[in-house]
Tab-separated table of C-alpha atoms in Angstrom:
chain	number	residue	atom	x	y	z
A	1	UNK	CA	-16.193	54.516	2.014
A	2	UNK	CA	-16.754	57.288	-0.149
A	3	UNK	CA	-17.214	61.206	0.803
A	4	UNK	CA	-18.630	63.388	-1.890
A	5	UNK	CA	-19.497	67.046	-1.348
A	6	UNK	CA	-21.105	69.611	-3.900
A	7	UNK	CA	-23.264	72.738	-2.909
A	8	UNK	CA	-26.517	72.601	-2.135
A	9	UNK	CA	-27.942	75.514	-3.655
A	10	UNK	CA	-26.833	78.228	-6.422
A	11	UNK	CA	-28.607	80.957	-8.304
A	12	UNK	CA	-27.526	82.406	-12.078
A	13	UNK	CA	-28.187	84.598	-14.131
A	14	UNK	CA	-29.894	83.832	-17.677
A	15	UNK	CA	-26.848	83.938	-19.921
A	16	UNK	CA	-24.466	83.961	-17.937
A	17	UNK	CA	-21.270	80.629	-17.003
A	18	UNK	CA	-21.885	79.313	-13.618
A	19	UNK	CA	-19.411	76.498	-12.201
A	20	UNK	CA	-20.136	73.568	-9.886
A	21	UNK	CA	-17.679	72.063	-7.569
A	22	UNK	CA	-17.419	68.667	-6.562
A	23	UNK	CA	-14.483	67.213	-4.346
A	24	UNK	CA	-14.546	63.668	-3.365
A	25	UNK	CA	-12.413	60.968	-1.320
A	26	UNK	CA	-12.939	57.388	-2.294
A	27	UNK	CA	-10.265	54.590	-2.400
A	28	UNK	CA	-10.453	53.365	-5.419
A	29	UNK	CA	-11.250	56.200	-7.912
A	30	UNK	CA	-12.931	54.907	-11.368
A	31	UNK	CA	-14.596	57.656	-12.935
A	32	UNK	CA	-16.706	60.697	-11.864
A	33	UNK	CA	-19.827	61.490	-13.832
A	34	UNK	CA	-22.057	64.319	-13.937
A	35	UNK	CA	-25.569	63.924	-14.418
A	36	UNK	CA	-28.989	66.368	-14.700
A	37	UNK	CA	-32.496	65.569	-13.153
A	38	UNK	CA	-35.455	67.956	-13.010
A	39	UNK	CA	-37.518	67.901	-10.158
A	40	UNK	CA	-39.479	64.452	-10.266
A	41	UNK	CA	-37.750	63.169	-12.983
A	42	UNK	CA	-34.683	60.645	-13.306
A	43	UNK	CA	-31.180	61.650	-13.939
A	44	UNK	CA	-29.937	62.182	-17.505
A	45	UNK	CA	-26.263	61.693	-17.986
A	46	UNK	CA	-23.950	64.641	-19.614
A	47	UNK	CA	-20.500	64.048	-18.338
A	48	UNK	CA	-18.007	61.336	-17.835
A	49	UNK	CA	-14.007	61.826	-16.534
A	50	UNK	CA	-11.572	59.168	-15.753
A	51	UNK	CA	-8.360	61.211	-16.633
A	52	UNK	CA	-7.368	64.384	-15.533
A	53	UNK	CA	-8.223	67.264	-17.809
A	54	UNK	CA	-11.364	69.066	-19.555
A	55	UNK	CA	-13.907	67.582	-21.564
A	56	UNK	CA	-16.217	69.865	-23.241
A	57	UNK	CA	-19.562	68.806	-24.961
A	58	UNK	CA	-21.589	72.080	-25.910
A	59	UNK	CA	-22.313	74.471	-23.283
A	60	UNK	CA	-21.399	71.982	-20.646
A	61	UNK	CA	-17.856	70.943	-19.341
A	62	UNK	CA	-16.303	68.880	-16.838
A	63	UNK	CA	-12.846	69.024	-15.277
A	64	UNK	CA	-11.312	66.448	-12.990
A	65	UNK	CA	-8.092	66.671	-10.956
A	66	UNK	CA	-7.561	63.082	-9.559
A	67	UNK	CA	-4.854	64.586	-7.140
A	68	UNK	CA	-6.912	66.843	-5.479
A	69	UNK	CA	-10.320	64.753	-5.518
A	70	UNK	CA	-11.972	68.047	-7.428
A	71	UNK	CA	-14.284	68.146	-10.411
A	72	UNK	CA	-16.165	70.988	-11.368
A	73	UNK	CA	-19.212	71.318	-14.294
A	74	UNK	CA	-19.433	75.036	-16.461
A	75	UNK	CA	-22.586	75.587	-17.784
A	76	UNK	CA	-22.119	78.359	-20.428
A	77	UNK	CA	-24.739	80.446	-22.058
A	78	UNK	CA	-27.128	79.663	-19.288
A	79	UNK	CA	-31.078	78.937	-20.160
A	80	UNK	CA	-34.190	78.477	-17.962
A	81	UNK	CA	-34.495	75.484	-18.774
A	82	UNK	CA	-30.702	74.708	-16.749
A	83	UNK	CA	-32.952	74.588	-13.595
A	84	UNK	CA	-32.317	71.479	-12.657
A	85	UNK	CA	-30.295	69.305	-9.623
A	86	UNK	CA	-26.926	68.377	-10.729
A	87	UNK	CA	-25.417	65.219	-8.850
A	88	UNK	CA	-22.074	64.429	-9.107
A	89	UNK	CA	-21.254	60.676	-8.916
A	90	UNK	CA	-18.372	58.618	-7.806
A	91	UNK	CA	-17.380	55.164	-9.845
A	92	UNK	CA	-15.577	53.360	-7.053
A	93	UNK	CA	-13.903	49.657	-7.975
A	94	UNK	CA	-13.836	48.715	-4.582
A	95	UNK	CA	-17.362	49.292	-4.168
A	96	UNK	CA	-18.390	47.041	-6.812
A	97	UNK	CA	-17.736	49.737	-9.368
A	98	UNK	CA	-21.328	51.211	-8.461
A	99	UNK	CA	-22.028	54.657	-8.760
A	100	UNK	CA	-21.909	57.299	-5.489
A	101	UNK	CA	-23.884	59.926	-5.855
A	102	UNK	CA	-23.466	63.510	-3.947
A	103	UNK	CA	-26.581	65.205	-2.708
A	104	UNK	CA	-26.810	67.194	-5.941
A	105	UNK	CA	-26.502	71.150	-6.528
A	106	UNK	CA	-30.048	72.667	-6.958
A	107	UNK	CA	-28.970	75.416	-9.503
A	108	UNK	CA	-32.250	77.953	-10.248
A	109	UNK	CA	-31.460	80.151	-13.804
A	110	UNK	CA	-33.049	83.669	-13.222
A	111	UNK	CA	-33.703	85.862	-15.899
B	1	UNK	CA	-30.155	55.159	-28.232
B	2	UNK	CA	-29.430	53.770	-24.500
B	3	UNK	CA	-33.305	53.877	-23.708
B	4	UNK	CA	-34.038	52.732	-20.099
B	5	UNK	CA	-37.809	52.271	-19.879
B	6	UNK	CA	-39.387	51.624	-16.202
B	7	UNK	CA	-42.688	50.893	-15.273
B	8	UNK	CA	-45.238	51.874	-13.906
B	9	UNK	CA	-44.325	55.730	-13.093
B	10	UNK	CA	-46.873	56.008	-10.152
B	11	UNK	CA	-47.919	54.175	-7.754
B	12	UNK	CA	-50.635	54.502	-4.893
B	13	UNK	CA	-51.769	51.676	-3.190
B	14	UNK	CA	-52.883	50.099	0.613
B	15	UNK	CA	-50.010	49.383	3.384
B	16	UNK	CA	-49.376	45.746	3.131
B	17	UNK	CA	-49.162	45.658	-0.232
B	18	UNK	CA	-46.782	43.922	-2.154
B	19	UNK	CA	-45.631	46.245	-5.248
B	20	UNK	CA	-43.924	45.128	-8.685
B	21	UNK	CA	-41.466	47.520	-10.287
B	22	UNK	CA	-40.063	46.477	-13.805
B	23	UNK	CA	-37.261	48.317	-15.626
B	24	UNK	CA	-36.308	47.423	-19.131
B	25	UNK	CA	-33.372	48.198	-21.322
B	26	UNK	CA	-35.079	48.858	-24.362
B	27	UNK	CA	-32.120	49.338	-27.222
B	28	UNK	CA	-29.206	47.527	-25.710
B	29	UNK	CA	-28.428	44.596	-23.228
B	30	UNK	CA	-27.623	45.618	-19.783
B	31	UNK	CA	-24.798	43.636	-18.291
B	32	UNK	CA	-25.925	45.550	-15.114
B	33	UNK	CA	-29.170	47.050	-13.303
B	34	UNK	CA	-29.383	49.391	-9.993
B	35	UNK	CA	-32.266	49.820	-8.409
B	36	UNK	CA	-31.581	53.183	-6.218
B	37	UNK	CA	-34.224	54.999	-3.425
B	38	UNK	CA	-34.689	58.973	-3.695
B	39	UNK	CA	-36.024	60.605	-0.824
B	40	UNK	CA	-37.663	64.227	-1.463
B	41	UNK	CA	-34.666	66.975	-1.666
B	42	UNK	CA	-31.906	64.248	-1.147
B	43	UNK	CA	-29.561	62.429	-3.585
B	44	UNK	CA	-30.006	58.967	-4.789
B	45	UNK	CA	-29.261	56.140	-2.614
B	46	UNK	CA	-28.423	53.024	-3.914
B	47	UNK	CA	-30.094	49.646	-2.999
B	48	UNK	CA	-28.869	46.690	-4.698
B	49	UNK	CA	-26.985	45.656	-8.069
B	50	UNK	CA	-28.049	42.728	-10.209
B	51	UNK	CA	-26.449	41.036	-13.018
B	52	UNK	CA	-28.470	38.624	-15.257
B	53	UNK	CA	-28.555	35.323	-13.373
B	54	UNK	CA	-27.237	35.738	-10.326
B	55	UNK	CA	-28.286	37.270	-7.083
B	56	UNK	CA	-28.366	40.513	-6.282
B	57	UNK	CA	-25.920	42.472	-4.176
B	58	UNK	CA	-27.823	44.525	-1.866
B	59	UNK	CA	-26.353	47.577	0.359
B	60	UNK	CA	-26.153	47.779	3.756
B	61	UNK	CA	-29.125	48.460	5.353
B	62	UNK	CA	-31.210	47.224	2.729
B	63	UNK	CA	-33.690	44.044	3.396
B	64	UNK	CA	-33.550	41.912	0.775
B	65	UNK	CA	-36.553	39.753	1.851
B	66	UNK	CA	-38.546	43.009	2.063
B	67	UNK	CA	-37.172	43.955	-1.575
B	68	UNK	CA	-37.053	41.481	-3.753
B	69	UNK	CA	-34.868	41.477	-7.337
B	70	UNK	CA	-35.168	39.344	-9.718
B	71	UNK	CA	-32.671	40.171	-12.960
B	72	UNK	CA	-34.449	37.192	-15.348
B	73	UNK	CA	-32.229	38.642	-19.104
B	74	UNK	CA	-30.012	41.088	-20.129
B	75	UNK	CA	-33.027	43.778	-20.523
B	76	UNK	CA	-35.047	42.862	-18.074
B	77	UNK	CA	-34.724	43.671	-13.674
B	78	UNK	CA	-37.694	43.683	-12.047
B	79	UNK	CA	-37.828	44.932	-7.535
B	80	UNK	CA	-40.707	43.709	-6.005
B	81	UNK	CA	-41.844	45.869	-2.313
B	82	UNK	CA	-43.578	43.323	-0.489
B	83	UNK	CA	-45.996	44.532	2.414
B	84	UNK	CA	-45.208	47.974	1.929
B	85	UNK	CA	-46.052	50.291	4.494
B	86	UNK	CA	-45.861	54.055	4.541
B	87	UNK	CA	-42.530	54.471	5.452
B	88	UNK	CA	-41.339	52.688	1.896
B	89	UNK	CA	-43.017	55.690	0.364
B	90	UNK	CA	-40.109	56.961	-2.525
B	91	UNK	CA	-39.088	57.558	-5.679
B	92	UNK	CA	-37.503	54.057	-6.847
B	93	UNK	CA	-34.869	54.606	-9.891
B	94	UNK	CA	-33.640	52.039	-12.015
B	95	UNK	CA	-30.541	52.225	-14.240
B	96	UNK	CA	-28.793	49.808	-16.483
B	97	UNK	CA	-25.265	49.490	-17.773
B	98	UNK	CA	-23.852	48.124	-21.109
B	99	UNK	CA	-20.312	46.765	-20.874
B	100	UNK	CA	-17.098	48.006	-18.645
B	101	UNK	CA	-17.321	50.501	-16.309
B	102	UNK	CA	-16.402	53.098	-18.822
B	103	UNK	CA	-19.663	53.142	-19.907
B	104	UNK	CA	-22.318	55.573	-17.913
B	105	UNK	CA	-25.790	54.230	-16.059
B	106	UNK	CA	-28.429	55.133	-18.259
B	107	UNK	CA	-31.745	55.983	-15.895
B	108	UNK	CA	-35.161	54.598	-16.420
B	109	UNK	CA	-38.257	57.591	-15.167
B	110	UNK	CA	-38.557	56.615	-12.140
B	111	UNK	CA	-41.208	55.061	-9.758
B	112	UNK	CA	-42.881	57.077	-7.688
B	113	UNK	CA	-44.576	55.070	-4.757
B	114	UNK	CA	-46.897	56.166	-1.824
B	115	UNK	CA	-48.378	54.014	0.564
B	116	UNK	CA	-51.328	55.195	2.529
């Protein structure tokens, strides 16, 4: 099966870096993605990893350490408009390769 | 590009109806649609997977004579709630996949569904 854990809840500051944790277990790691979704709305991908390592795009980046199950997502130069749920999601090729989602970090930008 | 479009967005209808739910890749072919279950405050739980002309592969837990997937082309998945009652009241997500499993799930809106 697959275990994935990620805060529920976190608070920032308006333009300030804020980092979200993810560890996971899952036999047959393929891939961890990051994705957004605003209250109501469907998920919007921003992040893929498959290798260990950092992969910036913008003012978001992801990090994966396949040894230690761990990913984590930096927002930099937070905005309002960051408030959002951010899942982190498992590819898993004994599970099909399907997609395992975490219960998602509510993250609330404060001015 | 990678445009998922589902439809309808909202849904409010009479327990022991049966509900249609389409979800179309509009700008690509989808070798692959999920059709996933969102209950308020909680992650996304996925239901079944369907490739183009085959059967779906449903989760555990999930009746698949209760709903029903039909995946008729490579842009096209459509679930089907039949006699829904109250407790089938979610928000039903559809994504689709292009290629290898390199590639991300692109998400449709979203369905939300109440049953009185």
């Amino acid at each position: 099966g697959q275990n994935i854990d990620q805060p529920t809840e976190m608070t920032a500051t308006e333009g300030a870096i804020v980092q979200i944790n993810c560890t996971y277990q899952t036999s047959g790691f393929n891939g961890l993605f990051w994705y957004q979704q605003h209250a109501g709305e469907a998920p919007t991908f921003l992040s893929y990893n498959v290798l260990d390592g950092l992969e910036e795009k913008g003012r978001f980046s992801s990090f994966l350490s396949r040894s230690k199950g761990y990913s984590y997502l930096l927002l930099k130069e937070l905005q309002m408009k960051d408030s959002a749920s951010y899942l982190c999601a498992v590819r898993d090729r004994t599970g099909a390769n399907n997609l395992f989602f975490g219960t998602g970090t509510r993250l609330t930008v404060i001015p | 590009g990678a445009v998922v479009s589902q439809h309808p967005s909202w849904v409010i209808c009479k327990s022991g109806t049966s509900v249609k739910i389409e979800c179309r890749s509009l700008d690509f072919q989808a070798t692959t649609m999920f059709w996933y279950r969102q209950f308020p405050k909680q992650s996304l739980m996925l239901m079944a997977t369907s490739n183009e002309g085959s059967k779906a592969t449903y989760e555990q837990g999930v009746e698949k004579d209760k709903f029903l997937i039909n995946h008729a082309s490579l842009t096209l998945s459509t679930l089907t709630v039949t006699s829904a009652h109250p407790e089938d009241s979610s928000f039903y997500i559809c994504s689709a996949m292009q290629g290898n499993s390199n590639q991300p799930q692109h998400f449709g809106d979203g369905t939300r569904l109440s049953i009185l």
